[in-house]
Short mmCIF file of C-alpha atoms in Angstrom, two decimals:
data_model
loop_
_atom_site.label_atom_id
_atom_site.label_comp_id
_atom_site.label_asym_id
_atom_site.label_seq_id
_atom_site.Cartn_x
_atom_site.Cartn_y
_atom_site.Cartn_z
CA UNK W 1 0.00 0.00 0.00
CA UNK W 2 2.83 2.39 0.81
CA UNK W 3 4.25 1.90 -2.68
CA UNK W 4 1.02 2.97 -4.42
CA UNK W 5 0.34 6.55 -5.40
CA UNK W 6 -3.07 8.17 -4.92
CA UNK W 7 -4.36 7.21 -8.38
CA UNK W 8 -3.32 3.59 -7.88
CA UNK W 9 -5.05 3.45 -4.49
CA UNK W 10 -8.24 4.84 -6.04
CA UNK W 11 -8.06 2.29 -8.86
CA UNK W 12 -7.47 -0.55 -6.38
CA UNK W 13 -10.43 0.61 -4.29
CA UNK W 14 -12.66 0.69 -7.37
CA UNK W 15 -11.50 -2.78 -8.43
CA UNK W 16 -12.14 -4.06 -4.90
CA UNK W 17 -15.71 -2.71 -5.06
CA UNK W 18 -16.19 -4.43 -8.45
CA UNK W 19 -14.93 -7.76 -7.11
CA UNK W 20 -17.21 -7.49 -4.09
CA UNK W 21 -20.17 -6.60 -6.30
CA UNK W 22 -19.78 -9.54 -8.67
CA UNK W 23 -19.47 -11.78 -5.58
CA UNK W 24 -22.84 -10.45 -4.32
CA UNK W 25 -21.09 -8.66 -1.48
CA UNK W 26 -20.58 -5.01 -0.72
CA UNK W 27 -17.39 -3.11 -0.10
CA UNK W 28 -17.03 -1.62 3.36
CA UNK W 29 -14.29 0.21 5.19
CA UNK W 30 -13.48 -3.08 6.90
CA UNK W 31 -13.32 -5.10 3.67
CA UNK W 32 -10.97 -2.50 2.17
CA UNK W 33 -8.78 -2.60 5.30
CA UNK W 34 -8.62 -6.38 4.99
CA UNK W 35 -7.71 -6.16 1.30
CA UNK W 36 -4.91 -3.65 1.95
CA UNK W 37 -3.91 -5.19 5.29
CA UNK W 38 -4.52 -1.90 7.11
CA UNK W 39 -4.49 -2.17 10.90
CA UNK W 40 -7.77 -1.29 12.67
CA UNK W 41 -6.19 1.70 14.39
CA UNK W 42 -5.36 3.09 10.92
CA UNK W 43 -8.96 2.89 9.65
CA UNK W 44 -8.75 6.55 8.64
CA UNK W 45 -6.42 5.53 5.80
CA UNK W 46 -9.15 3.33 4.32
CA UNK W 47 -11.71 6.09 4.86
CA UNK W 48 -9.51 8.52 2.93
CA UNK W 49 -9.11 6.08 0.03
CA UNK W 50 -12.87 5.52 -0.07
CA UNK W 51 -13.53 9.29 0.02
CA UNK W 52 -11.06 9.86 -2.81
CA UNK W 53 -12.71 7.11 -4.87
CA UNK W 54 -16.16 8.60 -4.19
CA UNK W 55 -14.84 12.01 -5.27
CA UNK W 56 -13.66 10.46 -8.55
CA UNK W 57 -17.19 9.07 -8.98
CA UNK W 58 -15.97 5.49 -9.41
CA UNK W 59 -18.03 4.14 -6.50
CA UNK W 60 -21.24 5.20 -4.79
CA UNK W 61 -22.90 4.53 -1.46
CA UNK W 62 -25.05 1.42 -1.58
CA UNK W 63 -27.77 3.12 0.50
CA UNK W 64 -27.42 6.91 0.34
CA UNK W 65 -30.33 7.30 2.81
CA UNK W 66 -28.53 5.38 5.55
CA UNK W 67 -27.36 7.59 8.41
CA UNK W 68 -25.03 4.94 9.83
CA UNK W 69 -21.38 5.67 9.17
CA UNK W 70 -20.30 2.42 10.79
CA UNK W 71 -22.30 0.21 8.44
CA UNK W 72 -21.88 2.14 5.18
CA UNK W 73 -21.25 0.03 2.14
CA UNK W 74 -20.25 0.94 -1.38
CA UNK W 75 -20.78 -0.40 -4.88
CA UNK W 76 -19.24 0.47 -8.27
CA UNK W 77 -20.83 3.52 -9.87
CA UNK W 78 -22.35 1.38 -12.63
CA UNK W 79 -24.13 -0.98 -10.20
#
């Protein structure tokens, strides 16, 4: 993860959301942390990558009406 630049992290996040989607699962902060092997205490790193990917409009919130930050999930923009 440390060797990836911002664009590569965004692309990896998008690809992770695609893989989750085709497996009938949803990407979450936790699933991204597991993919990148990010420690729980560094969850903000995963949150930043997700925010950057949302800003690039490559993913979207699965349920935009949900108020829960803890249980937010994401899908590719085309889903």
